[in-house]
Structures are given as C-alpha cells and as structure tokens.
mmCIF file of C-alpha atoms in Angstrom:
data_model
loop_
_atom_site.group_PDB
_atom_site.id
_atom_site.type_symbol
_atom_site.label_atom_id
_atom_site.label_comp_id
_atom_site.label_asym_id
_atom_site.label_seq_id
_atom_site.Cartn_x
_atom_site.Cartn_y
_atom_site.Cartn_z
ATOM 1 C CA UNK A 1 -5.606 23.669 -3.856
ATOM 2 C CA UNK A 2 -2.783 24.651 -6.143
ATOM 3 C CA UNK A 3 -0.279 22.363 -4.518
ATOM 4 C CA UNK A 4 3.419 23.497 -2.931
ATOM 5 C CA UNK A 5 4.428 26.615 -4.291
ATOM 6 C CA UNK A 6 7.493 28.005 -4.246
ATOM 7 C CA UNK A 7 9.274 31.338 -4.812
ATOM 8 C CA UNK A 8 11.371 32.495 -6.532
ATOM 9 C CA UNK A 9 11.893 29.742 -8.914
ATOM 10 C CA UNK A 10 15.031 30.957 -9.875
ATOM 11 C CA UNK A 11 17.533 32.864 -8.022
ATOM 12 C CA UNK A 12 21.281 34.249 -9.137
ATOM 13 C CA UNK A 13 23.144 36.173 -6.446
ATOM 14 C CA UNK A 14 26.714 37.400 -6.209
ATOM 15 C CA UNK A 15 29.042 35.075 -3.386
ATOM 16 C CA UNK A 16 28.439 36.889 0.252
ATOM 17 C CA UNK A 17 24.811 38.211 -0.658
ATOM 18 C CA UNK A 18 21.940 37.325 1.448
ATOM 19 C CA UNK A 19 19.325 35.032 -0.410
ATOM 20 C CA UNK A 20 15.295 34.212 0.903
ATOM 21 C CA UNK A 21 13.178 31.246 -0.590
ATOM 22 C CA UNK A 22 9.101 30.958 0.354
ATOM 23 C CA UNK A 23 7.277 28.009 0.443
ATOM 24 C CA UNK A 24 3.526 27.952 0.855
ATOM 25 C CA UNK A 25 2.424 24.355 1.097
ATOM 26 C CA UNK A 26 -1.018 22.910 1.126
ATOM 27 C CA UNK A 27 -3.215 24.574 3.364
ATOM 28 C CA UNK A 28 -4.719 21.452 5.203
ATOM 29 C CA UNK A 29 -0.649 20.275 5.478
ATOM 30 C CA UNK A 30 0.879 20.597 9.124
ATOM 31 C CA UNK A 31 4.535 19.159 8.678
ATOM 32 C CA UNK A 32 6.415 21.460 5.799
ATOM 33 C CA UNK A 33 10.232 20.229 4.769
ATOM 34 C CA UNK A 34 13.435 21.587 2.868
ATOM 35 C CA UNK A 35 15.437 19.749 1.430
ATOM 36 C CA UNK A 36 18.703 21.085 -0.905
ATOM 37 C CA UNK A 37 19.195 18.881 -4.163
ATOM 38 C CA UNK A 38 22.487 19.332 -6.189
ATOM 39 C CA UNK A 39 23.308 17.731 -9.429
ATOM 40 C CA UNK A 40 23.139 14.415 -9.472
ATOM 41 C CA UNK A 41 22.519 13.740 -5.876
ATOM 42 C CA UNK A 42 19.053 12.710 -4.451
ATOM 43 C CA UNK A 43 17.146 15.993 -2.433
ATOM 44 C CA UNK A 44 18.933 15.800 1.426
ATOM 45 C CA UNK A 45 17.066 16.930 4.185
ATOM 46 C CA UNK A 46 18.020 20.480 5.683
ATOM 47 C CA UNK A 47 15.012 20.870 8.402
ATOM 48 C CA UNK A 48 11.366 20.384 8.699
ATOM 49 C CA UNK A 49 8.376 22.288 10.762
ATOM 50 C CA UNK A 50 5.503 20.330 12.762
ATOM 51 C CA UNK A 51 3.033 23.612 12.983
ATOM 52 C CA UNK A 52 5.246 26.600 13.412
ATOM 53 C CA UNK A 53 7.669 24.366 15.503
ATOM 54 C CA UNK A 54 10.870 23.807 14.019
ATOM 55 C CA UNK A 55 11.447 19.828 15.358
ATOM 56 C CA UNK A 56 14.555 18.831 13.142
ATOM 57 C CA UNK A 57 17.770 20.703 11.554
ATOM 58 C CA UNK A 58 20.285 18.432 9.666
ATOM 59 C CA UNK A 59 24.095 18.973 10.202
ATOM 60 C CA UNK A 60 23.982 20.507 6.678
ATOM 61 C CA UNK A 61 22.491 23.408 7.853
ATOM 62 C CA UNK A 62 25.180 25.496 8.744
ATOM 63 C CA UNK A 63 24.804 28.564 10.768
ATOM 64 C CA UNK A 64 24.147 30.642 7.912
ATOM 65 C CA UNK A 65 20.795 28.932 6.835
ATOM 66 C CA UNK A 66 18.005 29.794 8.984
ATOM 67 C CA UNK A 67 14.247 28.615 8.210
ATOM 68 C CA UNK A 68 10.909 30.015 9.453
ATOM 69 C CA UNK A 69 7.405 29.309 9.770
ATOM 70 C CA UNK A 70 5.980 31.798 12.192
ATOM 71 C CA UNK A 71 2.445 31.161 12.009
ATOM 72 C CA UNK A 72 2.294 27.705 11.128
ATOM 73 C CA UNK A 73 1.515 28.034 7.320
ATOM 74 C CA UNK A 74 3.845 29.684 4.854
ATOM 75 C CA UNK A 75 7.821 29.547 5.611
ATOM 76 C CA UNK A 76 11.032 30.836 4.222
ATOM 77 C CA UNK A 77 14.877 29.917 4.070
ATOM 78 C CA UNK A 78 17.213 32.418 4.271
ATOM 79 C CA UNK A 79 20.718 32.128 3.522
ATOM 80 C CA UNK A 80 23.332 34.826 4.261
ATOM 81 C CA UNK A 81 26.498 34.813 2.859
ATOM 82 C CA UNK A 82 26.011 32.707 0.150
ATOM 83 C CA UNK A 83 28.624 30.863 -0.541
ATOM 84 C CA UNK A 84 29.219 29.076 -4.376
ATOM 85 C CA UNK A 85 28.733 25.262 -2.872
ATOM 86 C CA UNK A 86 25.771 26.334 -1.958
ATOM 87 C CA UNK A 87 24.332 26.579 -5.881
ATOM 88 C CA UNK A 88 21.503 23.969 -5.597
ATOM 89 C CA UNK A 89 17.954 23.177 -6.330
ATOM 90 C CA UNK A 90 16.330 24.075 -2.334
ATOM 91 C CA UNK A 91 12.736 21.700 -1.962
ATOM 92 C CA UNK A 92 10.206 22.422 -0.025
ATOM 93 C CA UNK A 93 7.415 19.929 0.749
ATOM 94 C CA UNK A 94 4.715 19.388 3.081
ATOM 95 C CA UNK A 95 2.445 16.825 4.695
ATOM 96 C CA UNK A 96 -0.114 15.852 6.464
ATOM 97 C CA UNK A 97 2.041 14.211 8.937
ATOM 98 C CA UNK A 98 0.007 10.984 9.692
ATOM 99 C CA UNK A 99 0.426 7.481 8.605
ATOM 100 C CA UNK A 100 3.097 7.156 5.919
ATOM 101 C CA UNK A 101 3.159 10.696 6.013
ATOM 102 C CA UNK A 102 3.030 10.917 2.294
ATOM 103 C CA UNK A 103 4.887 14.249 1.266
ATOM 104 C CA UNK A 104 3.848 16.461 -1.731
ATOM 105 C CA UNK A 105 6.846 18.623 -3.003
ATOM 106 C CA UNK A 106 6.849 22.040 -4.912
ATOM 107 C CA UNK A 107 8.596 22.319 -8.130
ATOM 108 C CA UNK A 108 11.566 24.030 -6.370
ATOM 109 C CA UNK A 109 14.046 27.133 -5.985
ATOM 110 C CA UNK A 110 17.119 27.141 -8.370
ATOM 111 C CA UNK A 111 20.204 29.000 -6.620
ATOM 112 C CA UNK A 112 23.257 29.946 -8.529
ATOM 113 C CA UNK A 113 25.739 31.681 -6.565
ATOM 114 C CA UNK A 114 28.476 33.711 -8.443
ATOM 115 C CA UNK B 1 18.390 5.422 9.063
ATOM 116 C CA UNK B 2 17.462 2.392 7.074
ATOM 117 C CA UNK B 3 19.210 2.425 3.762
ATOM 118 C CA UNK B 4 17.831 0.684 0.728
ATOM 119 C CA UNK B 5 19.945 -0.556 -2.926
ATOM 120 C CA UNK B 6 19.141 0.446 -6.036
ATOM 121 C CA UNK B 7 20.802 0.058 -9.512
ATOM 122 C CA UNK B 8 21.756 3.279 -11.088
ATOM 123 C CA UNK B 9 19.929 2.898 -14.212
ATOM 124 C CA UNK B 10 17.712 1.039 -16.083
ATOM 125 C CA UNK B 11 16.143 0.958 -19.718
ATOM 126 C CA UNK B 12 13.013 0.249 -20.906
ATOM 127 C CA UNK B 13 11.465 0.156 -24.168
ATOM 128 C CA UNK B 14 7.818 1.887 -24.370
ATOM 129 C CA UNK B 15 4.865 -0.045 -24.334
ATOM 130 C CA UNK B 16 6.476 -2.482 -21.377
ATOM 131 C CA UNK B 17 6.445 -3.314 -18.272
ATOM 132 C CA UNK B 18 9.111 -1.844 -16.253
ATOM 133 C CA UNK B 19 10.518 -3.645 -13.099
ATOM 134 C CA UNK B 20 12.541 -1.307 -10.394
ATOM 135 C CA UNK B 21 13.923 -3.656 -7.831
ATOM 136 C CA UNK B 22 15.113 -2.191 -4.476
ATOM 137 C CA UNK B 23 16.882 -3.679 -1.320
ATOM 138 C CA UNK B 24 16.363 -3.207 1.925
ATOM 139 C CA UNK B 25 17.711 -5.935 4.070
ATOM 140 C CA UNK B 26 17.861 -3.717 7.298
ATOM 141 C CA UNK B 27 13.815 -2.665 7.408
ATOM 142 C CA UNK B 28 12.416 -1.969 10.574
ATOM 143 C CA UNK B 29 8.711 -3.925 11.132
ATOM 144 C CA UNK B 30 7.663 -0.238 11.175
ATOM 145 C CA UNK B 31 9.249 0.969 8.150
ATOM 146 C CA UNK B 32 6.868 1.978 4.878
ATOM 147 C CA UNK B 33 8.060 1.243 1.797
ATOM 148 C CA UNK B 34 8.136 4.498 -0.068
ATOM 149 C CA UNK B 35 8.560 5.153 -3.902
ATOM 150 C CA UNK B 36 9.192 8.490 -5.562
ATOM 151 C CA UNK B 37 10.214 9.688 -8.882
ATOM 152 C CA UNK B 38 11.177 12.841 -10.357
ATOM 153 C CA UNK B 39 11.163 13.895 -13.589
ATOM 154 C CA UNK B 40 13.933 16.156 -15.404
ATOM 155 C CA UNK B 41 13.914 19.943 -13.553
ATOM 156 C CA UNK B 42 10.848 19.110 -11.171
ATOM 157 C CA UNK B 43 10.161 18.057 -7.617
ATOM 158 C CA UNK B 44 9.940 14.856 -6.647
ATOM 159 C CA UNK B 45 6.532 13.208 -6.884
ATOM 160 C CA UNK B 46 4.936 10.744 -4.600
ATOM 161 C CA UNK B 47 4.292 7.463 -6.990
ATOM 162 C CA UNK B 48 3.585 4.173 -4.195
ATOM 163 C CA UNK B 49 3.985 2.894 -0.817
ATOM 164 C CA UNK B 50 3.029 0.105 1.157
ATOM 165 C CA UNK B 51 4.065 -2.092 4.558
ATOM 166 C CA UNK B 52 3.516 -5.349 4.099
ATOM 167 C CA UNK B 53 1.297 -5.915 1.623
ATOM 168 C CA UNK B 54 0.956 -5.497 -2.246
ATOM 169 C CA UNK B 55 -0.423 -2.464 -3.280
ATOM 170 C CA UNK B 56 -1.944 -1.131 -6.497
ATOM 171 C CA UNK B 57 -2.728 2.858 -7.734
ATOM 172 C CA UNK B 58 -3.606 4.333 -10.639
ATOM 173 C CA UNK B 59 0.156 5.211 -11.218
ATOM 174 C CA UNK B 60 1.977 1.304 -10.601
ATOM 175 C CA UNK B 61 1.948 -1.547 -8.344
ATOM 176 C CA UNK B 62 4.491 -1.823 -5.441
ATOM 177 C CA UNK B 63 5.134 -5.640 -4.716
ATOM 178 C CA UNK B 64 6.797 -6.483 -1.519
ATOM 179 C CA UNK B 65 8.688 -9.829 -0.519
ATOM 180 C CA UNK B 66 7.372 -11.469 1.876
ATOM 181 C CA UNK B 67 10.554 -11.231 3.705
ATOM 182 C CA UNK B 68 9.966 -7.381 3.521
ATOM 183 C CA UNK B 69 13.966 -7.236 2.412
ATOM 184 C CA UNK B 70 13.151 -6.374 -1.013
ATOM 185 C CA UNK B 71 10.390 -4.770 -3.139
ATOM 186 C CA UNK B 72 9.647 -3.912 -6.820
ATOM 187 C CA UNK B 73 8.018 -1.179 -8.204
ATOM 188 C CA UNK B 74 6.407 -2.065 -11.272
ATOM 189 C CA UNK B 75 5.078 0.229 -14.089
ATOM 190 C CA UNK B 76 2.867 -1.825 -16.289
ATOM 191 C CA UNK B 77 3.583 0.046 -19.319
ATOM 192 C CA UNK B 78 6.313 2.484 -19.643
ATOM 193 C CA UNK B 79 5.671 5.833 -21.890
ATOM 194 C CA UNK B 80 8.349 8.149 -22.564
ATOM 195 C CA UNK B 81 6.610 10.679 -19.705
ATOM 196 C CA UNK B 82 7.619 8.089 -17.254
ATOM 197 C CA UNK B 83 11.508 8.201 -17.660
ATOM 198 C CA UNK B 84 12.638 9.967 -14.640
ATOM 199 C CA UNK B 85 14.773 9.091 -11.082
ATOM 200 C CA UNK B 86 12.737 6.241 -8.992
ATOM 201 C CA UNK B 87 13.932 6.985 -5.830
ATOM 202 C CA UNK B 88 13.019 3.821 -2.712
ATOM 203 C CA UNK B 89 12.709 5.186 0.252
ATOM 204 C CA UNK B 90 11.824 3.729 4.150
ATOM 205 C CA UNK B 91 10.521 5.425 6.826
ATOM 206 C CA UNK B 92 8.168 4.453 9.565
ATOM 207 C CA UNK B 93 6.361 7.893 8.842
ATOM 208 C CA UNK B 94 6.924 9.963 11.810
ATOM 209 C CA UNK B 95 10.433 10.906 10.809
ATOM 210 C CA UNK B 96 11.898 12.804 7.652
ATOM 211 C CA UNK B 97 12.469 10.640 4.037
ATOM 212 C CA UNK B 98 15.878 10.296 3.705
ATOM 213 C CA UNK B 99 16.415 10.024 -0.093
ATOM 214 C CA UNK B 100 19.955 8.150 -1.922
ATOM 215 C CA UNK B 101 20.776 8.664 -5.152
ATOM 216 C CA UNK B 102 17.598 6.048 -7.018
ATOM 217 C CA UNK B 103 17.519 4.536 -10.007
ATOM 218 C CA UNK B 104 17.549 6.752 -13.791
ATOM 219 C CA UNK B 105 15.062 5.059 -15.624
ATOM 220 C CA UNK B 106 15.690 5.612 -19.690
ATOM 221 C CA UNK B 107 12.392 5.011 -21.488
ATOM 222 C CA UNK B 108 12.703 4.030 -25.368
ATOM 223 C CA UNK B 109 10.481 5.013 -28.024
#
C-alpha cells in the first residue's frame, strides 16, 4: 500500500472559483478525515467519514465546503466560492478506526486563492 | 475536548537525547496519549502513544506520570531529520484528534 494520497498537491484558483481535492486513503482504512492547516497553526478538523457515512462536520465548515465519500473508499472536498482565507494546506487522513485509532495522513493539498 | 500544554519550542543539539514534556491535567481515564510530528511541508506523522503505561517503538519512548497529568516524549538521539512540530494530542480513540499548536523542535548540528 502506497499510503494516503492526495490530489492535486497544489492548487491556485482565482477568489469565487470552485476548487475539488481527492483523497484515497489506505484501502483496509474505514474512518477517512480532513483537516485544513494554515501557517503556523496545528491541522483543525473540518469533517470525517466512518464508511461512506459522513458522522462529524466542524463549525469551520461553512456551507460552501462540502465532502464526499460515496462508496466508502476514495473522497473529495469541494469548495465553491473560494474565498482568500481559505488559502491553506487541506489534510486528509484515514484509519482503521479501532483502539487508539492511530491515523496515517497524506502529504496534503496546498490552496492559494487569488 | 481535553487540552494538553506544550512549550513552543525547544533546541537540541544532535547526537542527544531530546525531552518533549506535555501537560494534560484534565485527561479522561479513557484518554490515549497521542504524539505526532510533522516535518517542514508534509503531513503529520504518527510517532507514539500510550494509556497508562510506558511505551517504547522503534521511533522514541513515550513516558507517562503516573498521575497520567503529564507525559514526555523522548527521542534518544536527535538527528537533524528529526527537527519538526511534536504535536501531544488526547483522545479516547473513538472521536477525532484535535491538534494545538505543539512544540518546534530545532535540532543542532
């Protein structure tokens, strides 16, 4: 296994543009996370997916940020309207979901909003 | 959510051992002890954790007070690939890590 992957690993977009971020975590992995990192700050949780169900949004995700995982593998983050605050570093990681629940991340998705 | 206290930064000369303290005076009994790090434009990466006990991996060794208010990760001998953010983190497992802002560790040749 190859790990969390993530794509694209870089993203710039012009403000009000509509952005989309995959994350295909390790195949044996039920529970799959985002989490938005800006500089400086720790990563802060946005949502996370037991399966295909989506069991947890944070207040930070507006209405504009929607996430996915429709058959319990693979998801994505879309983000419409970008605004510039939301230039960050978006993390997506995945677990096994037992015990400690240990997560693995991917190396990340770099937005820059214009 | 539990929170845990951590100083900003830290230095460390290469070759040592490296001591990371972090608080946690509000643990839960069900509440792991997590550590993470992250190096300079990567992900986070899973380094320790542990409950009650002491526990030792191939990357450090997580010791825990027996108190469970406080715990030190310990790198037995810091390299230059090691300077990074150590982020302590508790969770009882079932719920998502809520990270703070961890400790810069500055590794010195």
């Amino acid at each position: 296994d190859t790990g969390v992957s993530q794509d694209p690993r870089h993203k710039i977009t012009k403000r009000g543009q509509n952005v989309t971020f995959r994350c295909d975590p390790i195949s044996e992995h039920n529970r799959l996370y985002w989490y938005r990192q800006t500089l400086g700050q720790g990563p802060e949780f946005l949502t996370y997916f037991q399966n295909e169900a989506q069991l947890e949004k944070s207040r930070l995700l507006s209405d504009r940020f929607s996430a996915e995982r429709p058959k319990g593998s693979f998801s994505t983050l879309e983000i419409q309207r970008t605004e510039q605050g939301d230039s960050a570093m978006y993390l997506c990681a995945s677990s096994q979901g037992s015990g400690a629940n240990v997560l693995t991340f991917g190396a990340g998705s770099r937005l820059t909003v214009l | 959510d539990a929170k845990t206290t951590q100083p900003n930064s830290m230095e460390s000369n290469e070759e040592e051992p490296v001591h990371l303290p972090c608080n946690h005076s509000t643990i839960s009994g069900t509440d792991y002890i997590h550590w993470y790090r992250q190096l300079p434009s990567q992900g986070p990466e899973y380094v320790i954790h542990g409950l009650t006990s002491n526990v030792n991996n191939r990357m450090a060794s997580l010791a825990i007070a027996e108190d469970r208010k406080s715990s030190t990760l310990i790198l037995h001998r810091a390299t230059l690939r090691d300077a990074a953010v150590y982020y302590c983190i508790l969770g009882p497992g079932n719920t998502p890590l809520v990270f703070g802002k961890g400790t810069r560790l500055s590794v010195i040749a």
